[in-house]
CSV table of C-alpha atoms in Angstrom, one decimal:
chain,number,residue,atom,x,y,z
H,1,MET,CA,-0.2,-0.4,-0.1
H,2,SER,CA,2.7,2.3,0.8
H,3,ASP,CA,4.8,1.7,-2.3
H,4,LEU,CA,1.3,2.2,-4.0
H,5,THR,CA,0.8,5.6,-2.7
H,6,ASP,CA,4.4,6.6,-2.4
H,7,ARG,CA,4.8,6.2,-6.2
H,8,LEU,CA,1.5,7.2,-6.7
H,9,GLN,CA,2.2,10.8,-5.6
H,10,GLU,CA,5.8,11.0,-7.4
H,11,GLY,CA,3.4,12.8,-10.3
H,12,LEU,CA,0.6,14.1,-9.1
H,13,PRO,CA,-0.1,17.5,-6.8
H,14,ALA,CA,-0.6,18.0,-3.0
H,15,GLY,CA,-4.4,16.5,-2.6
H,16,ALA,CA,-5.0,14.9,-5.6
H,17,LEU,CA,-4.8,11.5,-3.4
H,18,ALA,CA,-7.2,10.0,-1.1
H,19,VAL,CA,-6.2,7.2,1.5
H,20,ASP,CA,-8.8,7.6,4.5
H,21,PRO,CA,-11.0,5.2,5.1
H,22,ASP,CA,-13.8,7.1,5.7
H,23,VAL,CA,-12.7,8.9,2.4
H,24,THR,CA,-12.5,6.1,0.0
H,25,ALA,CA,-15.9,4.2,1.0
H,26,ALA,CA,-17.7,7.0,-0.4
H,27,TYR,CA,-16.5,6.1,-3.6
H,28,SER,CA,-17.2,2.4,-3.5
H,29,ARG,CA,-19.9,2.1,-5.6
H,30,ASP,CA,-22.3,4.4,-7.6
H,31,MET,CA,-26.8,3.6,-7.5
H,32,ALA,CA,-27.1,0.7,-8.2
H,33,GLY,CA,-28.6,-2.2,-5.3
H,34,PHE,CA,-27.8,-5.3,-5.0
H,35,CYS,CA,-24.4,-5.0,-7.0
H,36,GLU,CA,-20.7,-5.8,-4.9
H,37,ALA,CA,-18.4,-3.4,-4.0
H,38,GLY,CA,-15.3,-4.1,-2.9
H,39,ALA,CA,-12.4,-1.7,-0.1
H,40,PRO,CA,-10.6,0.7,-2.7
H,41,ALA,CA,-7.1,1.4,-2.1
H,42,VAL,CA,-6.9,4.7,-2.8
H,43,VAL,CA,-8.6,7.2,-4.5
H,44,VAL,CA,-7.2,9.8,-7.8
H,45,PHE,CA,-8.5,12.6,-8.0
H,46,PRO,CA,-6.6,14.4,-11.5
H,47,GLU,CA,-6.8,17.5,-13.3
H,48,THR,CA,-4.8,16.8,-15.8
H,49,VAL,CA,-4.4,14.3,-18.9
H,50,GLU,CA,-0.6,14.3,-17.5
H,51,GLN,CA,-1.7,12.5,-14.4
H,52,VAL,CA,-4.1,10.4,-16.2
H,53,GLN,CA,-1.3,8.6,-17.4
H,54,HIS,CA,1.2,8.6,-14.5
H,55,VAL,CA,-1.9,7.1,-12.8
H,56,MET,CA,-2.4,4.2,-15.1
H,57,ARG,CA,1.7,3.8,-16.1
H,58,THR,CA,2.0,3.0,-12.2
H,59,ALA,CA,-0.9,0.9,-12.1
H,60,THR,CA,0.3,-1.3,-14.8
H,61,GLU,CA,4.0,-1.3,-12.7
H,62,LEU,CA,2.8,-2.8,-9.7
H,63,ARG,CA,-0.4,-4.4,-11.4
H,64,VAL,CA,-2.9,-2.5,-9.7
H,65,PRO,CA,-6.7,-2.7,-10.8
H,66,VAL,CA,-8.3,1.2,-11.7
H,67,VAL,CA,-11.6,2.3,-11.6
H,68,PRO,CA,-12.6,4.3,-13.6
H,69,GLN,CA,-15.4,6.6,-12.3
H,70,GLY,CA,-18.0,9.8,-13.2
H,71,ALA,CA,-20.7,11.2,-10.8
H,72,ARG,CA,-21.2,7.7,-9.6
H,73,THR,CA,-25.0,8.6,-10.5
H,74,GLY,CA,-25.1,5.0,-12.9
H,75,LEU,CA,-26.9,1.9,-12.4
H,76,SER,CA,-25.6,-1.1,-13.2
H,77,GLY,CA,-22.6,-1.1,-10.3
H,78,GLY,CA,-20.0,-0.4,-13.5
H,79,ALA,CA,-18.3,2.0,-11.1
H,80,ASN,CA,-18.2,-0.4,-8.5
H,81,ALA,CA,-14.8,-0.6,-6.8
H,82,VAL,CA,-12.5,-3.6,-6.6
H,83,ASP,CA,-10.9,-4.5,-3.3
H,84,GLY,CA,-7.5,-2.7,-3.7
H,85,CYS,CA,-7.6,-1.0,-6.7
H,86,ILE,CA,-7.2,2.7,-7.5
H,87,VAL,CA,-10.5,4.5,-8.2
H,88,LEU,CA,-9.8,7.1,-10.5
H,89,SER,CA,-12.3,10.1,-10.0
H,90,MET,CA,-12.4,12.7,-13.5
H,91,VAL,CA,-14.7,14.7,-11.1
H,92,LYS,CA,-12.0,17.9,-11.7
H,93,MET,CA,-11.8,17.4,-14.7
H,94,ASN,CA,-13.7,19.6,-15.6
H,95,ARG,CA,-13.7,22.1,-17.9
H,96,ILE,CA,-16.2,22.7,-20.9
H,97,LEU,CA,-12.7,23.4,-23.4
H,98,GLU,CA,-14.1,25.1,-26.2
H,99,ILE,CA,-17.5,25.4,-28.3
H,100,ASP,CA,-17.4,26.2,-32.1
H,101,PRO,CA,-20.6,27.5,-33.6
H,102,VAL,CA,-19.9,27.0,-37.3
H,103,ASN,CA,-18.9,23.3,-37.0
H,104,ARG,CA,-21.2,22.9,-34.3
H,105,ILE,CA,-18.8,21.1,-31.4
H,106,ALA,CA,-17.9,21.7,-28.2
H,107,VAL,CA,-14.8,19.9,-26.8
H,108,VAL,CA,-14.9,18.4,-23.1
H,109,GLU,CA,-13.1,17.4,-20.3
H,110,PRO,CA,-15.2,14.3,-19.3
H,111,GLY,CA,-16.4,15.6,-15.7
H,112,VAL,CA,-18.3,18.1,-17.0
H,113,VAL,CA,-21.7,18.2,-16.1
H,114,ASN,CA,-24.1,17.3,-18.6
H,115,ALA,CA,-26.9,20.0,-17.6
H,116,GLU,CA,-23.3,22.4,-17.4
H,117,LEU,CA,-22.4,21.9,-21.0
H,118,SER,CA,-26.5,21.8,-22.0
H,119,ARG,CA,-26.4,25.5,-20.6
H,120,ALA,CA,-23.0,26.9,-22.2
H,121,ALA,CA,-24.4,25.7,-25.4
H,122,ALA,CA,-27.7,27.1,-25.3
H,123,GLY,CA,-26.0,30.7,-25.3
H,124,LEU,CA,-25.1,30.1,-28.1
H,125,GLY,CA,-28.3,28.9,-29.5
H,126,LEU,CA,-27.3,25.3,-29.4
H,127,SER,CA,-28.2,22.6,-27.8
H,128,TYR,CA,-26.3,19.2,-26.9
H,129,PRO,CA,-29.8,16.5,-27.3
H,130,PRO,CA,-28.8,13.8,-24.6
H,131,ASP,CA,-30.7,14.3,-21.8
H,132,PRO,CA,-30.2,11.6,-18.7
H,133,SER,CA,-32.7,12.2,-16.3
H,134,SER,CA,-29.8,12.8,-13.7
H,135,TRP,CA,-28.1,14.8,-16.6
H,136,GLU,CA,-28.0,17.8,-13.2
H,137,SER,CA,-25.6,15.6,-11.8
H,138,CYS,CA,-24.3,13.5,-15.0
H,139,THR,CA,-20.8,13.8,-16.2
H,140,ILE,CA,-20.7,13.5,-20.1
H,141,GLY,CA,-17.4,11.3,-18.9
H,142,GLY,CA,-20.1,8.6,-17.5
H,143,ASN,CA,-22.5,9.6,-20.6
H,144,ILE,CA,-19.8,7.9,-22.9
H,145,ALA,CA,-19.0,5.1,-20.6
H,146,THR,CA,-22.5,4.2,-20.4
H,147,GLY,CA,-23.5,5.2,-24.1
H,148,ALA,CA,-26.5,6.7,-21.6
H,149,GLY,CA,-30.1,8.3,-23.0
H,150,GLY,CA,-32.3,10.5,-22.3
H,151,LEU,CA,-36.1,11.6,-22.2
H,152,CYS,CA,-35.5,13.7,-26.1
H,153,CYS,CA,-33.8,9.9,-27.6
H,154,VAL,CA,-37.2,9.3,-29.5
H,155,LYS,CA,-36.2,12.6,-31.5
H,156,TYR,CA,-32.6,12.8,-30.9
H,157,GLY,CA,-30.6,9.9,-30.3
H,158,VAL,CA,-28.2,9.0,-27.4
H,159,THR,CA,-24.9,9.6,-26.2
H,160,SER,CA,-23.1,7.1,-29.0
H,161,GLU,CA,-24.8,10.3,-31.8
H,162,TYR,CA,-22.9,12.8,-30.4
H,163,VAL,CA,-19.2,11.4,-30.6
H,164,LEU,CA,-17.2,11.8,-33.3
H,165,GLY,CA,-14.1,11.7,-31.3
H,166,LEU,CA,-12.1,11.1,-27.8
H,167,GLU,CA,-8.8,11.5,-26.2
H,168,VAL,CA,-8.5,8.2,-24.1
H,169,VAL,CA,-5.8,7.0,-21.5
H,170,LEU,CA,-4.7,3.1,-22.2
H,171,ALA,CA,-4.0,0.8,-19.7
H,172,ASP,CA,-0.1,1.3,-20.4
H,173,GLY,CA,-0.8,5.3,-20.2
H,174,ARG,CA,-0.1,5.9,-24.2
H,175,LEU,CA,-2.6,8.6,-25.0
H,176,LEU,CA,-5.3,7.5,-28.4
H,177,SER,CA,-6.8,10.1,-30.0
H,178,THR,CA,-9.6,8.4,-31.9
H,179,GLY,CA,-12.6,10.5,-34.7
H,180,ARG,CA,-12.4,13.4,-36.0
H,181,ARG,CA,-13.7,17.2,-35.9
H,182,THR,CA,-15.4,17.2,-39.1
H,183,ALA,CA,-19.6,16.7,-39.7
H,184,LYS,CA,-18.1,13.7,-41.8
H,185,GLY,CA,-15.0,11.0,-41.7
H,186,VAL,CA,-14.5,7.1,-42.0
H,187,ALA,CA,-11.1,6.6,-42.3
H,188,GLY,CA,-10.1,3.9,-40.3
H,189,TYR,CA,-11.6,1.2,-38.1
H,190,ASP,CA,-14.7,3.2,-35.8
H,191,LEU,CA,-13.3,2.8,-32.6
H,192,THR,CA,-14.8,6.6,-30.7
H,193,ARG,CA,-18.1,4.0,-31.5
H,194,LEU,CA,-16.8,0.9,-30.0
H,195,LEU,CA,-14.6,3.5,-27.0
H,196,VAL,CA,-18.7,4.1,-26.5
H,197,GLY,CA,-20.3,2.6,-24.3
H,198,SER,CA,-17.6,0.4,-23.2
H,199,GLU,CA,-18.1,1.2,-19.2
H,200,GLY,CA,-14.2,2.5,-18.4
H,201,THR,CA,-12.9,-1.2,-19.8
H,202,LEU,CA,-11.3,-0.2,-22.4
H,203,GLY,CA,-9.8,3.3,-21.8
H,204,VAL,CA,-10.0,6.0,-19.8
H,205,VAL,CA,-11.7,9.2,-21.3
H,206,VAL,CA,-9.3,12.6,-20.7
H,207,ARG,CA,-11.7,14.8,-23.6
H,208,ALA,CA,-14.0,14.0,-25.9
H,209,VAL,CA,-15.6,16.2,-29.1
H,210,VAL,CA,-19.3,15.9,-29.2
H,211,ALA,CA,-21.3,17.1,-32.0
H,212,LEU,CA,-24.1,20.3,-31.2
H,213,ARG,CA,-27.9,21.1,-32.7
H,214,PRO,CA,-29.2,24.5,-32.9
H,215,ALA,CA,-31.8,25.1,-30.3
H,216,PRO,CA,-35.4,23.5,-30.5
H,217,ALA,CA,-38.1,25.1,-30.0
H,218,PRO,CA,-39.5,25.3,-26.7
H,219,GLN,CA,-41.5,22.1,-26.2
H,220,LEU,CA,-46.0,21.6,-25.7
H,221,ALA,CA,-47.4,18.7,-24.4
H,222,LEU,CA,-50.1,16.6,-24.2
H,223,ALA,CA,-50.6,13.9,-21.2
H,224,ALA,CA,-53.0,11.7,-22.6
H,225,GLU,CA,-54.6,8.4,-19.7
H,226,PHE,CA,-55.8,5.5,-20.3
H,227,PRO,CA,-57.5,2.7,-18.7
H,228,SER,CA,-55.1,0.5,-19.1
H,229,THR,CA,-51.6,0.0,-20.5
H,230,ASP,CA,-52.4,-1.5,-23.6
H,231,ALA,CA,-54.2,0.6,-25.0
H,232,ALA,CA,-51.9,3.2,-23.9
H,233,CYS,CA,-49.4,1.4,-25.5
H,234,ALA,CA,-51.5,1.1,-29.1
H,235,ALA,CA,-51.3,4.9,-29.0
H,236,VAL,CA,-48.0,4.7,-29.0
H,237,CYS,CA,-47.9,2.5,-32.4
H,238,GLU,CA,-50.4,4.7,-33.9
H,239,VAL,CA,-48.7,7.5,-33.1
H,240,MET,CA,-45.0,6.9,-34.4
H,241,ALA,CA,-47.1,4.7,-37.9
H,242,LYS,CA,-48.8,7.9,-39.0
H,243,GLY,CA,-44.9,9.5,-39.3
H,244,PHE,CA,-45.0,11.5,-36.3
H,245,THR,CA,-41.6,12.3,-34.5
H,246,PRO,CA,-42.6,14.2,-31.4
H,247,SER,CA,-39.4,15.0,-28.8
H,248,LEU,CA,-40.4,13.0,-26.2
H,249,MET,CA,-42.6,10.3,-26.0
H,250,GLU,CA,-43.1,9.3,-22.0
H,251,LEU,CA,-45.7,6.6,-20.2
H,252,MET,CA,-46.4,5.4,-16.6
H,253,ASP,CA,-48.1,2.5,-15.3
H,254,ALA,CA,-51.1,2.7,-12.6
H,255,VAL,CA,-48.5,2.1,-9.7
H,256,THR,CA,-46.3,5.3,-10.7
H,257,VAL,CA,-49.3,7.2,-11.0
H,258,ARG,CA,-50.4,6.9,-7.4
H,259,ALA,CA,-47.0,7.4,-6.2
H,260,VAL,CA,-46.5,10.4,-8.0
H,261,ASN,CA,-49.6,11.6,-6.7
H,262,ASP,CA,-49.0,10.6,-3.0
H,263,LEU,CA,-45.4,12.4,-3.5
H,264,ALA,CA,-46.3,15.9,-4.9
H,265,GLN,CA,-50.7,16.0,-4.8
H,266,MET,CA,-50.3,16.6,-8.9
H,267,GLY,CA,-54.1,15.3,-8.7
H,268,LEU,CA,-53.7,12.5,-12.0
H,269,PRO,CA,-57.1,10.7,-11.4
H,270,GLU,CA,-56.6,7.7,-9.5
H,271,SER,CA,-58.3,5.4,-11.8
H,272,THR,CA,-55.9,6.0,-14.7
H,273,GLN,CA,-54.0,3.0,-15.3
H,274,ALA,CA,-51.3,4.6,-17.8
H,275,LEU,CA,-50.2,8.3,-18.4
H,276,LEU,CA,-49.4,9.3,-21.9
H,277,LEU,CA,-46.8,12.4,-21.9
H,278,VAL,CA,-46.2,13.4,-25.7
H,279,ALA,CA,-44.3,16.7,-26.5
H,280,PHE,CA,-43.8,18.2,-29.8
H,281,ASP,CA,-41.2,21.5,-30.0
H,282,GLY,CA,-40.8,21.6,-33.8
H,283,PRO,CA,-42.7,25.0,-35.7
H,284,ASP,CA,-45.7,22.7,-36.2
H,285,ALA,CA,-46.2,21.9,-32.7
H,286,VAL,CA,-49.6,22.8,-32.0
H,287,ALA,CA,-51.5,21.3,-35.1
H,288,GLU,CA,-48.8,17.7,-34.2
H,289,LEU,CA,-50.2,18.5,-30.4
H,290,ALA,CA,-53.5,18.1,-31.2
H,291,ALA,CA,-53.6,15.5,-34.0
H,292,VAL,CA,-51.7,13.5,-31.4
H,293,GLY,CA,-54.3,13.8,-29.3
H,294,GLU,CA,-57.1,12.5,-31.7
H,295,LEU,CA,-55.0,9.7,-32.5
H,296,CYS,CA,-54.7,9.0,-28.2
H,297,LEU,CA,-58.9,9.1,-27.6
H,298,ALA,CA,-59.5,7.4,-31.2
H,299,ALA,CA,-56.9,4.4,-29.0
H,300,GLY,CA,-58.8,4.5,-26.2
H,301,ALA,CA,-57.8,7.8,-23.7
H,302,THR,CA,-60.5,8.4,-21.5
H,303,GLU,CA,-59.2,12.4,-21.4
H,304,VAL,CA,-56.5,14.2,-23.1
H,305,VAL,CA,-54.9,17.6,-21.3
H,306,PRO,CA,-52.7,20.2,-23.7
H,307,ALA,CA,-50.9,22.3,-22.4
H,308,GLU,CA,-51.3,26.0,-24.0
H,309,ASP,CA,-48.0,27.2,-23.2
H,310,ARG,CA,-44.6,25.7,-22.0
H,311,ALA,CA,-44.9,27.1,-18.3
H,312,GLU,CA,-47.8,24.2,-18.3
H,313,SER,CA,-46.0,21.5,-20.2
H,314,GLU,CA,-43.4,21.9,-17.6
H,315,LEU,CA,-46.2,21.5,-14.9
H,316,LEU,CA,-47.6,18.2,-17.0
H,317,LEU,CA,-43.7,16.6,-17.7
H,318,GLU,CA,-42.9,17.7,-13.9
H,319,ALA,CA,-45.0,14.2,-12.9
H,320,ARG,CA,-42.5,12.0,-15.3
H,321,ARG,CA,-39.3,13.9,-13.9
H,322,LEU,CA,-40.9,12.6,-10.0
H,323,ALA,CA,-41.2,9.3,-11.5
H,324,LEU,CA,-38.3,7.9,-9.8
H,325,PRO,CA,-38.8,10.0,-6.4
H,326,ALA,CA,-42.0,9.0,-5.8
H,327,LEU,CA,-41.5,5.3,-6.4
H,328,GLU,CA,-38.0,5.1,-3.7
H,329,ARG,CA,-40.5,6.8,-0.9
H,330,LEU,CA,-42.3,3.2,-0.8
H,331,GLY,CA,-39.1,0.9,-0.1
H,332,THR,CA,-35.5,0.0,-1.7
H,333,THR,CA,-36.3,0.1,-5.4
H,334,MET,CA,-34.3,-1.8,-8.2
H,335,ILE,CA,-34.3,-0.2,-11.8
H,336,ASP,CA,-34.4,-2.6,-14.9
H,337,ASP,CA,-33.9,-1.2,-18.3
H,338,VAL,CA,-35.3,-4.0,-20.9
H,339,ALA,CA,-36.1,-2.0,-24.4
H,340,VAL,CA,-37.9,-3.9,-26.9
H,341,PRO,CA,-39.8,-3.3,-30.0
H,342,ARG,CA,-42.4,-1.0,-29.4
H,343,SER,CA,-44.2,-2.9,-31.0
H,344,ARG,CA,-44.3,-5.4,-28.8
H,345,MET,CA,-44.6,-3.5,-25.2
H,346,ALA,CA,-47.9,-4.0,-24.3
H,347,GLU,CA,-46.7,-7.3,-24.4
H,348,MET,CA,-43.8,-6.8,-22.1
H,349,LEU,CA,-46.0,-4.5,-19.2
H,350,ARG,CA,-48.6,-7.2,-19.5
H,351,GLY,CA,-45.8,-9.5,-18.7
H,352,VAL,CA,-44.2,-7.3,-15.8
H,353,THR,CA,-47.7,-6.9,-14.3
H,354,ALA,CA,-48.1,-10.9,-13.9
H,355,ILE,CA,-44.5,-11.1,-13.0
H,356,ALA,CA,-44.9,-8.1,-9.8
H,357,GLU,CA,-47.9,-10.7,-9.2
H,358,ARG,CA,-46.2,-14.0,-9.6
H,359,CYS,CA,-43.1,-12.7,-7.5
H,360,GLU,CA,-44.9,-11.3,-4.7
H,361,VAL,CA,-43.0,-7.8,-5.4
H,362,GLY,CA,-44.7,-3.9,-5.8
H,363,ILE,CA,-42.9,-3.0,-9.5
H,364,GLY,CA,-43.4,0.4,-11.0
H,365,MET,CA,-43.1,0.8,-14.4
H,366,VAL,CA,-42.5,4.1,-16.8
H,367,CYS,CA,-40.6,3.7,-19.9
H,368,HIS,CA,-39.3,5.6,-22.9
H,369,ALA,CA,-42.0,4.6,-25.1
H,370,GLY,CA,-41.6,6.5,-28.5
H,371,ASP,CA,-38.3,4.0,-28.5
H,372,GLY,CA,-39.4,1.0,-26.8
H,373,ASN,CA,-36.9,1.5,-24.1
H,374,THR,CA,-39.0,0.2,-20.9
H,375,HIS,CA,-37.7,0.8,-16.8
H,376,PRO,CA,-39.4,-1.6,-14.5
H,377,ILE,CA,-38.8,-0.7,-11.5
H,378,VAL,CA,-38.8,-3.4,-8.2
H,379,ILE,CA,-41.0,-1.8,-4.7
H,380,PHE,CA,-39.5,-3.9,-1.7
H,381,ASP,CA,-37.5,-4.8,1.2
H,382,ALA,CA,-34.1,-5.1,1.7
H,383,ASN,CA,-34.8,-5.8,5.8
H,384,ASP,CA,-36.3,-8.9,4.3
H,385,PRO,CA,-34.7,-11.5,2.7
H,386,GLU,CA,-37.0,-13.9,1.6
H,387,GLN,CA,-38.6,-10.0,-0.1
H,388,ALA,CA,-34.8,-9.7,-1.4
H,389,VAL,CA,-34.7,-12.7,-2.9
H,390,ARG,CA,-38.0,-12.0,-5.2
H,391,ALA,CA,-37.7,-9.2,-5.9
H,392,LYS,CA,-33.6,-10.2,-7.2
H,393,GLN,CA,-36.4,-13.5,-9.0
H,394,SER,CA,-38.4,-10.5,-10.3
H,395,PHE,CA,-35.7,-8.7,-12.3
H,396,ASP,CA,-34.1,-11.4,-13.7
H,397,GLU,CA,-38.0,-12.3,-15.3
H,398,ILE,CA,-38.1,-9.4,-16.4
H,399,MET,CA,-34.8,-9.4,-18.5
H,400,GLY,CA,-35.6,-12.9,-19.6
H,401,LEU,CA,-39.0,-11.5,-21.1
H,402,GLY,CA,-36.9,-8.7,-22.5
H,403,LEU,CA,-35.2,-11.3,-24.5
H,404,GLU,CA,-37.9,-13.4,-25.0
H,405,LEU,CA,-40.1,-10.4,-27.0
H,406,GLY,CA,-36.9,-8.9,-29.1
H,407,GLY,CA,-35.7,-6.7,-27.0
H,408,THR,CA,-32.0,-6.7,-25.0
H,409,ILE,CA,-31.4,-6.6,-21.4
H,410,THR,CA,-29.9,-2.4,-21.1
H,411,GLY,CA,-31.2,-0.1,-23.9
H,412,GLU,CA,-29.1,3.0,-21.5
H,413,HIS,CA,-27.6,1.9,-17.7
H,414,GLY,CA,-25.1,-0.3,-18.7
H,415,VAL,CA,-24.1,-3.8,-18.5
H,416,GLY,CA,-21.6,-3.8,-15.5
H,417,LEU,CA,-21.8,-6.1,-12.9
H,418,LEU,CA,-25.5,-6.2,-12.4
H,419,LYS,CA,-26.0,-7.4,-15.6
H,420,ARG,CA,-23.2,-9.4,-16.9
H,421,ASP,CA,-24.1,-12.7,-16.1
H,422,TRP,CA,-27.1,-12.0,-19.0
H,423,LEU,CA,-25.0,-10.6,-21.8
H,424,GLU,CA,-23.9,-14.2,-23.4
H,425,ARG,CA,-27.7,-15.0,-23.2
H,426,GLU,CA,-28.3,-11.9,-25.5
H,427,LEU,CA,-25.3,-11.4,-27.4
H,428,GLY,CA,-23.9,-15.4,-28.1
H,429,PRO,CA,-20.4,-17.1,-27.4
H,430,VAL,CA,-18.5,-16.4,-30.3
H,431,ALA,CA,-19.8,-12.6,-30.1
H,432,VAL,CA,-18.5,-12.5,-26.3
H,433,ALA,CA,-15.5,-14.4,-26.7
H,434,LEU,CA,-14.8,-11.6,-29.0
H,435,GLN,CA,-15.6,-8.6,-26.9
H,436,ARG,CA,-13.1,-10.3,-24.5
H,437,GLN,CA,-10.3,-10.9,-27.2
H,438,LEU,CA,-10.9,-7.1,-27.5
H,439,LYS,CA,-10.7,-6.6,-23.7
H,440,ALA,CA,-7.1,-7.9,-24.1
H,441,VAL,CA,-6.1,-5.7,-27.4
H,442,PHE,CA,-6.6,-2.7,-25.2
H,443,ASP,CA,-5.6,-4.1,-22.0
H,444,PRO,CA,-3.7,-6.9,-22.0
H,445,LEU,CA,-3.4,-7.4,-18.2
H,446,GLY,CA,-7.0,-6.9,-17.5
H,447,ILE,CA,-6.3,-3.9,-15.0
H,448,LEU,CA,-9.5,-1.3,-16.5
H,449,ASN,CA,-12.8,-1.8,-14.4
H,450,PRO,CA,-11.9,-5.6,-13.8
H,451,GLY,CA,-15.2,-7.8,-14.0
H,452,LYS,CA,-17.6,-4.8,-15.7
H,453,ALA,CA,-19.5,-5.7,-19.1
H,454,VAL,CA,-17.9,-8.6,-20.5
């Protein structure tokens, strides 16, 4: 231990190293439940690329595992420490280095908070569209590591579609540059896309070139109440089949609606079995919203409430933002992240309801309905061992159901520790073997975020 800290300290400024067990313990895990976490030997807070390189060279020489971390808002255990590791916290590398309105790019360090980049871009009439629910605290580096999504993915896509280039420190301390600053570029293998979503297992992102878009107009939203999730999902399919591209389309089930009512007294009807929120931000938002309202009524909506202006829209969307905090008040939560084809989302929701009854646990459902990404949230008492077992069983059954319906075990949270055992079931042995071979090329000693993803 003393050898490790002495060697690290040689290339780091005062205050960049934490060894106090009370401090290191605070950096042992992310927000995922049911995931083991080890005790770090040390936590390092680098401020420069050179300091990251020094850490990785030291780790390689001493054969010490390294776990990169951002804001630790992840939900798959991908940032959890392993015993004796170096936790490499990137939160102090938090500078926006450049915003270029002509080429519509930003160059940022990994510790930049998503919302801070969005606000900086907005000052120049631009936007950075990926918007995870934790956007006020999650970092761009963490978003890149997990391939994060968000509420606006139905129209604007996910993180991988906005990362143009990266600078990455490899396991042995070498600095790798990938990608480009140009709108187009197809030279060589696309290592940028390979690194996005790799969960810190291939290298440590120290700089990113991300694409920006013109700032959209303010959203107008509507809320549609349905007597069943089947009816709500039918409306979703009809909206997409008719060629509409909403900026947001979110679904909440009855469990979630009641929880939000209890938390915020929002006055949502207790008889509502599904609440669909749809928003548009284009020049024809009013007309598009009216047309979608008619489609919802035709699909069986009992009431459609369109917003008159931006303020009313924000009030409607607040119900969705409160979903997770509201459900967390009911007990310990495990958040699943299964995406299925939109056309099979109704089957997914029905199946989750059956799993909840069979396993005797509560499950609230929130969905990025526009892209079929469902978030079943299992609610249980973690102090009751039997409930904990049933909760884990329901979590696994939900992933199995998602695969049966042609979906994926993770749409945006990543594999991490939580879903590692399921990866081969989805990808198959050949794909997993190739991924492990790629891991060995980048990290032959296996010191980068060991035990995660593949």
